[in-house]
Short mmCIF file of C-alpha atoms and ligand atoms in Angstrom, two decimals:
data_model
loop_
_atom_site.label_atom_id
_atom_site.label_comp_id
_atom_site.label_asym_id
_atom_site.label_seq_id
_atom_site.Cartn_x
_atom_site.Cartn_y
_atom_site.Cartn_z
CA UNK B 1 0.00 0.00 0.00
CA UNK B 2 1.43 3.28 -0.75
CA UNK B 3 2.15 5.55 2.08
CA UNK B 4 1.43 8.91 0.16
CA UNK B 5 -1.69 10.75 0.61
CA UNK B 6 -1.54 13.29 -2.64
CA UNK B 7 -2.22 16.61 -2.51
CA UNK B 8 -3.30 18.60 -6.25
CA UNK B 9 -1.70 22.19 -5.62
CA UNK B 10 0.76 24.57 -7.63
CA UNK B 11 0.93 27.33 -4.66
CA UNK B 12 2.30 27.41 -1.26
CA UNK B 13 -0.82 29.65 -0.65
CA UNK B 14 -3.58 27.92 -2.13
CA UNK B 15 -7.01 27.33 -0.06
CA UNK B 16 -8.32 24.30 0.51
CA UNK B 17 -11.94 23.03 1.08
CA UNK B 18 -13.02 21.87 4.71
CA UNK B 19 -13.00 18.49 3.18
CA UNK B 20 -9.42 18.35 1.34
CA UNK B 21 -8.09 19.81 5.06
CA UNK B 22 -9.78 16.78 7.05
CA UNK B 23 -8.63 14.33 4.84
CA UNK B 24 -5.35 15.71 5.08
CA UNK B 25 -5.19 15.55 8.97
CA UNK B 26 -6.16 12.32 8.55
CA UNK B 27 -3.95 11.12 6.75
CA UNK B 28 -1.04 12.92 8.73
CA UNK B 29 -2.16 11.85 11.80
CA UNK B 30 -2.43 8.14 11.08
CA UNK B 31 1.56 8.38 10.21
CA UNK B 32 0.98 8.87 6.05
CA UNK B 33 3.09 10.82 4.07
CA UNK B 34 1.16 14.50 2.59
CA UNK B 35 2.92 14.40 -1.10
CA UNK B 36 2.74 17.51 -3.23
CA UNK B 37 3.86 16.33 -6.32
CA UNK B 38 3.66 19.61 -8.36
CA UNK B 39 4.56 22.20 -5.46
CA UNK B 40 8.10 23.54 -5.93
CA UNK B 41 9.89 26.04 -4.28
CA UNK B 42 11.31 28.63 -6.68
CA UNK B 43 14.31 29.97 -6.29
CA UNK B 44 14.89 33.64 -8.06
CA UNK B 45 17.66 33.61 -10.66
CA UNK B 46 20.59 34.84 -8.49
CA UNK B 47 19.91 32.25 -5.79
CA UNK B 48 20.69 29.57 -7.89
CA UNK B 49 24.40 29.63 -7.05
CA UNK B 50 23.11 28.23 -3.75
CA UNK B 51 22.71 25.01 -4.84
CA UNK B 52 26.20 23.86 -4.16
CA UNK B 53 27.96 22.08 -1.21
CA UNK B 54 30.43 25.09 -0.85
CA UNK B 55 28.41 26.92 1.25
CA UNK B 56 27.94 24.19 4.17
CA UNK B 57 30.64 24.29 6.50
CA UNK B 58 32.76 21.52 6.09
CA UNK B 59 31.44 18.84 8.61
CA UNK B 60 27.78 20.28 8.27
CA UNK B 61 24.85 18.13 6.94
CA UNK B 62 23.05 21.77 6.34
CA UNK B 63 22.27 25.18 7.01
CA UNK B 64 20.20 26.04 9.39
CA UNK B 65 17.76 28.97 9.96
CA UNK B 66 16.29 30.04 13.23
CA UNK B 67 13.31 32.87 11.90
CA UNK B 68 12.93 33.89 15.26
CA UNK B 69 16.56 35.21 15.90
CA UNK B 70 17.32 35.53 12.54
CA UNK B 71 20.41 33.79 12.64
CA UNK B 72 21.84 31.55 10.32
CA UNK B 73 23.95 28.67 11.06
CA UNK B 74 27.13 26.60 9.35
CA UNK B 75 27.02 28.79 6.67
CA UNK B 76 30.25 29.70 4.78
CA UNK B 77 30.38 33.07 2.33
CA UNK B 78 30.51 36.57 2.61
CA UNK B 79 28.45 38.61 4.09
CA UNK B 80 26.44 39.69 0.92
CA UNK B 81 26.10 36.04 0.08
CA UNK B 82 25.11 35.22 4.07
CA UNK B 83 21.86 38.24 3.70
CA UNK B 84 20.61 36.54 0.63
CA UNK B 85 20.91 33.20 1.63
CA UNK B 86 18.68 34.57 4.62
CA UNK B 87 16.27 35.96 1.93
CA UNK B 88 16.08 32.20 0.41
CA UNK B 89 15.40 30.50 3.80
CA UNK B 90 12.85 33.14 5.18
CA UNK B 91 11.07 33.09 1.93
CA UNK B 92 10.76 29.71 1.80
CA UNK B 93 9.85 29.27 5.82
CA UNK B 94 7.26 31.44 5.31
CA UNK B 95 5.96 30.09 2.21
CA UNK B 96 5.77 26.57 4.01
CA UNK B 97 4.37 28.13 7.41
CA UNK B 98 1.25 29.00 4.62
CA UNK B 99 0.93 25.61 3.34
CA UNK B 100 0.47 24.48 6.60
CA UNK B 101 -1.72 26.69 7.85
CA UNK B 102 -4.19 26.71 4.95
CA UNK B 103 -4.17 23.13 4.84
CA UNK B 104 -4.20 22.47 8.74
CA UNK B 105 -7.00 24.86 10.28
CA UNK B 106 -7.41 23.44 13.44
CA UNK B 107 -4.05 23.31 14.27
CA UNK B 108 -3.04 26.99 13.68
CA UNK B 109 -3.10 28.74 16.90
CA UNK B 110 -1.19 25.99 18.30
CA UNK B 111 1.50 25.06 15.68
CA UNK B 112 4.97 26.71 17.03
CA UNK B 113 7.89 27.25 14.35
CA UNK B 114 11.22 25.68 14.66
CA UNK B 115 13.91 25.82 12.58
CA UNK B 116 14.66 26.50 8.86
CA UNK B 117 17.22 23.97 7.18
CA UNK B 118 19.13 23.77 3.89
CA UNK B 119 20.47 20.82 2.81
CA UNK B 120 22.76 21.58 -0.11
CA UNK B 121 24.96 18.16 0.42
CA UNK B 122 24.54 15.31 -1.17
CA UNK B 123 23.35 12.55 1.31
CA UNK B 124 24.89 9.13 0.01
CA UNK B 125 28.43 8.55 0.88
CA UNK B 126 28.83 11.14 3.43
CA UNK B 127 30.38 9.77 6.91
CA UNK B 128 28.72 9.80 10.83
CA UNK B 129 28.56 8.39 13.70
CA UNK B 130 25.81 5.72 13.74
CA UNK B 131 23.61 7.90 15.97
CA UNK B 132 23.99 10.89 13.18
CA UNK B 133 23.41 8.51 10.16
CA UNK B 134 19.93 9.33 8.81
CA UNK B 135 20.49 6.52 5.85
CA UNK B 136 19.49 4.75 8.66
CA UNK B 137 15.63 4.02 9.59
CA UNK B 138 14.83 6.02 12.20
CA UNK B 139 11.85 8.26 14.14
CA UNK B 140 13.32 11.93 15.07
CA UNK B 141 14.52 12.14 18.65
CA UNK B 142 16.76 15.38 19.35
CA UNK B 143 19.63 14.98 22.32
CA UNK B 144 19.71 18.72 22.67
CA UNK B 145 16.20 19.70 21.87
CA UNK B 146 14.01 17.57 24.04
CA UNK B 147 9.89 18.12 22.44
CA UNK B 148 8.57 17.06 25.81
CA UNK B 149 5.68 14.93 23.47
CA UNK B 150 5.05 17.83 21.55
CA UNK B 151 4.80 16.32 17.48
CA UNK B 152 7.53 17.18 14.86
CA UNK B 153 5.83 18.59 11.78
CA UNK B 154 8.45 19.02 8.94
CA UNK B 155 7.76 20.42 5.38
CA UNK B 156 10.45 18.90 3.16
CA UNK B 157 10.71 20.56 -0.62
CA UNK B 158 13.13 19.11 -3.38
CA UNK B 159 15.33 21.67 -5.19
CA UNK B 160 17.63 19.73 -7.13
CA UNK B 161 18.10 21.70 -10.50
CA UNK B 162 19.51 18.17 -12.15
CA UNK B 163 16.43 16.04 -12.00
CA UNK B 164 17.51 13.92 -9.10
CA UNK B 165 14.79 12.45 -6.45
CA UNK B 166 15.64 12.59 -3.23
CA UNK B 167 15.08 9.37 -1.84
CA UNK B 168 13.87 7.78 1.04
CA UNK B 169 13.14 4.45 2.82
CA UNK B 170 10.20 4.39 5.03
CA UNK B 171 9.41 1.90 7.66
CA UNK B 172 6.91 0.12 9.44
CA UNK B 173 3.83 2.05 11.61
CA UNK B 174 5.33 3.36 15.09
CA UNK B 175 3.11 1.18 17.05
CA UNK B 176 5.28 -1.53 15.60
CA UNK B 177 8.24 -0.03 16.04
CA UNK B 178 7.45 1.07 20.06
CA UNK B 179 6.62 -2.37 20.03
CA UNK B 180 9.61 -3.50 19.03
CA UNK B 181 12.11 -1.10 20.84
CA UNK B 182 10.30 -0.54 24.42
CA UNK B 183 11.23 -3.50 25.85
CA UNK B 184 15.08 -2.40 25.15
CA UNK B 185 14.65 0.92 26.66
CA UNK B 186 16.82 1.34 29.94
CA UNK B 187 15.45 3.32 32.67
CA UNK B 188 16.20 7.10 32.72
CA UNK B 189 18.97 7.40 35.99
CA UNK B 190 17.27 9.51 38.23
CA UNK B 191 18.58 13.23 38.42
CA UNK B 192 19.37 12.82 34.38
CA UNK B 193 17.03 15.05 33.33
CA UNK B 194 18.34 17.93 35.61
CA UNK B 195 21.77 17.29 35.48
CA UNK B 196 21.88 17.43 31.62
CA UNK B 197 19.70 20.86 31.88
CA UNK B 198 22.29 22.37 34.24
CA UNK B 199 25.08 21.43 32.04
CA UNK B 200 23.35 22.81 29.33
CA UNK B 201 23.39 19.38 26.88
CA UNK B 202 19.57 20.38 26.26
CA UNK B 203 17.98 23.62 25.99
CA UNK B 204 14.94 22.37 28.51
CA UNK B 205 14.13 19.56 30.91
CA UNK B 206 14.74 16.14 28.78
CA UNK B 207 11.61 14.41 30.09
CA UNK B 208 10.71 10.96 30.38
CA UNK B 209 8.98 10.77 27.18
CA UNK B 210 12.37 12.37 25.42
CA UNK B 211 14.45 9.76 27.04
CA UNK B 212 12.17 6.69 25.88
CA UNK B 213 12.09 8.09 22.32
CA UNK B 214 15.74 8.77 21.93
CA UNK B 215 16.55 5.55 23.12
CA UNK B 216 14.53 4.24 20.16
CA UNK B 217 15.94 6.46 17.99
CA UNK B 218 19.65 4.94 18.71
CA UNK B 219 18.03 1.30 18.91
CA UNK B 220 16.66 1.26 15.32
CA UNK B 221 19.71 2.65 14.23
CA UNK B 222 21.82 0.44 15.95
CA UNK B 223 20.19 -3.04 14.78
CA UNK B 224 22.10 -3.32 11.38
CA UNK B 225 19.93 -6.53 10.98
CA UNK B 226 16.24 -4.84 11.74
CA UNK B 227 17.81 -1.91 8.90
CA UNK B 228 17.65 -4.68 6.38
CA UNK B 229 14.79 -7.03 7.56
CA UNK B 230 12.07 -4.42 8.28
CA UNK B 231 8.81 -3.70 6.54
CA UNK B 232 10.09 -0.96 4.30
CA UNK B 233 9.53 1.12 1.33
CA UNK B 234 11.37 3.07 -0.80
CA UNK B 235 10.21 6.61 -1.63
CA UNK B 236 11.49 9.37 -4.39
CA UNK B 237 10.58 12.34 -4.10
CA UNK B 238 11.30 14.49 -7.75
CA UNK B 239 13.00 17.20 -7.67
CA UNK B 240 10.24 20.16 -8.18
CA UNK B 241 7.84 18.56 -5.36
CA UNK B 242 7.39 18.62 -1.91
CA UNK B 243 6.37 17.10 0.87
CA UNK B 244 4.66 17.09 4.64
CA UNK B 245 5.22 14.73 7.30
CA UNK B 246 5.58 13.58 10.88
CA UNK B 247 9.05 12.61 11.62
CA UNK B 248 8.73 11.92 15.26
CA UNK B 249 6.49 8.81 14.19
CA UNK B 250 7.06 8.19 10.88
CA UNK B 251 9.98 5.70 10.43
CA UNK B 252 12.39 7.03 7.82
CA UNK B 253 16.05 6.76 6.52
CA UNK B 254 17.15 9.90 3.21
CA UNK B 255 19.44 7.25 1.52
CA UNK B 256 20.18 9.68 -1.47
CA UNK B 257 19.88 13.32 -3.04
CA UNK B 258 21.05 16.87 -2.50
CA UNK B 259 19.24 20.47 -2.41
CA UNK B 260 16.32 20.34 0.04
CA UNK B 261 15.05 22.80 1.78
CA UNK B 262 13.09 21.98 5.13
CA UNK B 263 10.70 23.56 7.39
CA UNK B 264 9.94 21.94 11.40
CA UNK B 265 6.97 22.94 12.97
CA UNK B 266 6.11 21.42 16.49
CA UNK B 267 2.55 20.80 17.76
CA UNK B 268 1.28 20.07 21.06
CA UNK B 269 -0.53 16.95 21.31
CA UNK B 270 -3.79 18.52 22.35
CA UNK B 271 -3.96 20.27 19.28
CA UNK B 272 -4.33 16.89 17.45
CA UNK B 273 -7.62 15.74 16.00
CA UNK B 274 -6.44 12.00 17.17
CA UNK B 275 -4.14 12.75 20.25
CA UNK B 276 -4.32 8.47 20.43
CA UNK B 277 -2.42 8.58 17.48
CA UNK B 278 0.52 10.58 18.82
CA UNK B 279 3.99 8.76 20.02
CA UNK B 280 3.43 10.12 23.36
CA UNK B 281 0.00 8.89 23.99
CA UNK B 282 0.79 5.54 22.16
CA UNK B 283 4.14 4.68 24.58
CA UNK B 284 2.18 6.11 27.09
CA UNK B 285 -0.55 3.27 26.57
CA UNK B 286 2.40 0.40 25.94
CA UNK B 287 4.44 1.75 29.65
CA UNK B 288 1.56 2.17 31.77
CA UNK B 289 2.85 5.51 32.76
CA UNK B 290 2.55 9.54 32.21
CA UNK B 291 5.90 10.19 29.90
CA UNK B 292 5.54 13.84 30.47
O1 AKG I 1 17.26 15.15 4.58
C1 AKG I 1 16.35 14.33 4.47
O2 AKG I 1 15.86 14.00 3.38
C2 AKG I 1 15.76 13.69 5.71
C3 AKG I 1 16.75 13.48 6.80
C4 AKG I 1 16.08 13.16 8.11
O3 AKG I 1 16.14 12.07 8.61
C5 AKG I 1 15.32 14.21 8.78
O4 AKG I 1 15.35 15.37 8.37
O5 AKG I 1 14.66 13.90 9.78
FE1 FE2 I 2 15.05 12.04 10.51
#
């Protein structure tokens, strides 16, 4: 069965009937992928010189954009180059902040923004740690950045100006893969949470439910043998589309492709249509316990 939910649009501003919108939470919720096959990003004619690895510091997987602080991060060029790189990244963060809010009504006044990322190196071949290797499958858990349940909504749009998909695996449902990687998941040392606060190794209080999903996180992408053997799929994305989804549940390992731009949004459970369907409430309902 495919795991794409399609969605007919040319403009990051386009309205959407009551209908279209429910579907689409529906679909998002219940871990599918929101594919906009015919939504690009376009870049204006002196941006294109962008599109190269150059301007990614050296040991940087991207550049990243904070819209709040306005600061841009692991970028390297001058100054001129660094203001219209901004220009790029805003545009586009605030082009994808409109595609979510026309097509996601009820979750507007909750939706928070979070960073801004450009991803001008090519992802096969490069080196990490196994933690840091998204060719592996994987849900999004942060070490620095704990979402304390809240869900990670990420608008992903593929730039690549020589027809190359970027493309992904995708894995199994998350109640099979909580399933799966719970019963591996060591207890969080008591004081953890605080001690890594006041040290500053995350920005805010790394709660239980943090703990339990980065600990799956690392276990999926650990098992070199569930990598192979799981339900998967691949996925390409062309270049000239884009796409929404839920990367806190939605299994998935970029295995290939360079220039994409990405958007993450963060939602607070309670803002969900089907809070059930959340990571949080699902581990919450496999431990027996409140994870926040
Ligand atoms: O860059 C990509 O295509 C996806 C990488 C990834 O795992 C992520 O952004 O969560
Ligand atoms: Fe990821």
């Amino acid at each position: 069965m495919s795991l794409l939910t399609e969605i007919n649009t040319h403009e990051w501003n386009s309205s959407y009937s009551t209908d279209v919108s429910k579907k689409a939470i529906d679909a998002i919720e219940r871990g599918r992928i929101l594919y906009c096959p015919e939504l690009a990003f376009q870049l204006l004619p002196d941006e294109n010189e962008f599109l190269s690895p150059a301007f990614a510091e050296p040991k940087a997987k991207n550049i990243s954009f904070n819209r709040n602080t306005q600061l841009l991060r692991c970028a390297k060029c001058t100054i001129e180059k660094y203001d219209r790189l901004k220009t790029m990244l805003q545009r586009f963060s605030e082009q994808a902040e409109e595609l979510v809010h026309r097509l996601f009504p009820p979750y507007v006044s909750a939706l928070q923004l979070g960073r801004t990322s450009f991803r001008p190196v090519e992802v096969a071949g490069r080196i990490s740690s196994y933690r840091k290797d998204d060719t592996r499958l994987h849900v999004d858990a942060f070490p620095a950045t704990p979402n304390q349940g809240r869900r990670i909504l990420r608008v992903f749009a593929n730039i690549n100006p020589e027809g190359q998909a970027r493309h992904w695996r995708v894995g199994e449902p998350f109640s099979e893969v909580a399933a799966r990687f719970l019963p591996q998941v060591s207890k969080q040392w008591v004081g953890s949470a605080s001690l890594l606060k006041w040290l500053r190794l995350t920005k805010s209080k790394r709660t239980a439910y943090d703990h339990v999903m980065l600990q799956i996180h690392d276990g999926m992408k650990a098992d070199l043998s569930y990598q192979q053997t799981a339900a998967q799929q691949s996925i390409y994305f062309a270049p000239g589309s884009s796409w929404i989804v839920q990367t806190d549940q939605v299994s998935h390992a970029a295995m290939s492709g360079q220039h994409v731009l990405e958007q993450t949004f963060y939602l607070p459970v309670s803002a969900m249509i089907n809070p059930a369907l959340s990571p949080l409430k699902m581990l919450e309902k496999l431990t027996g316990r409140i994870l926040t």
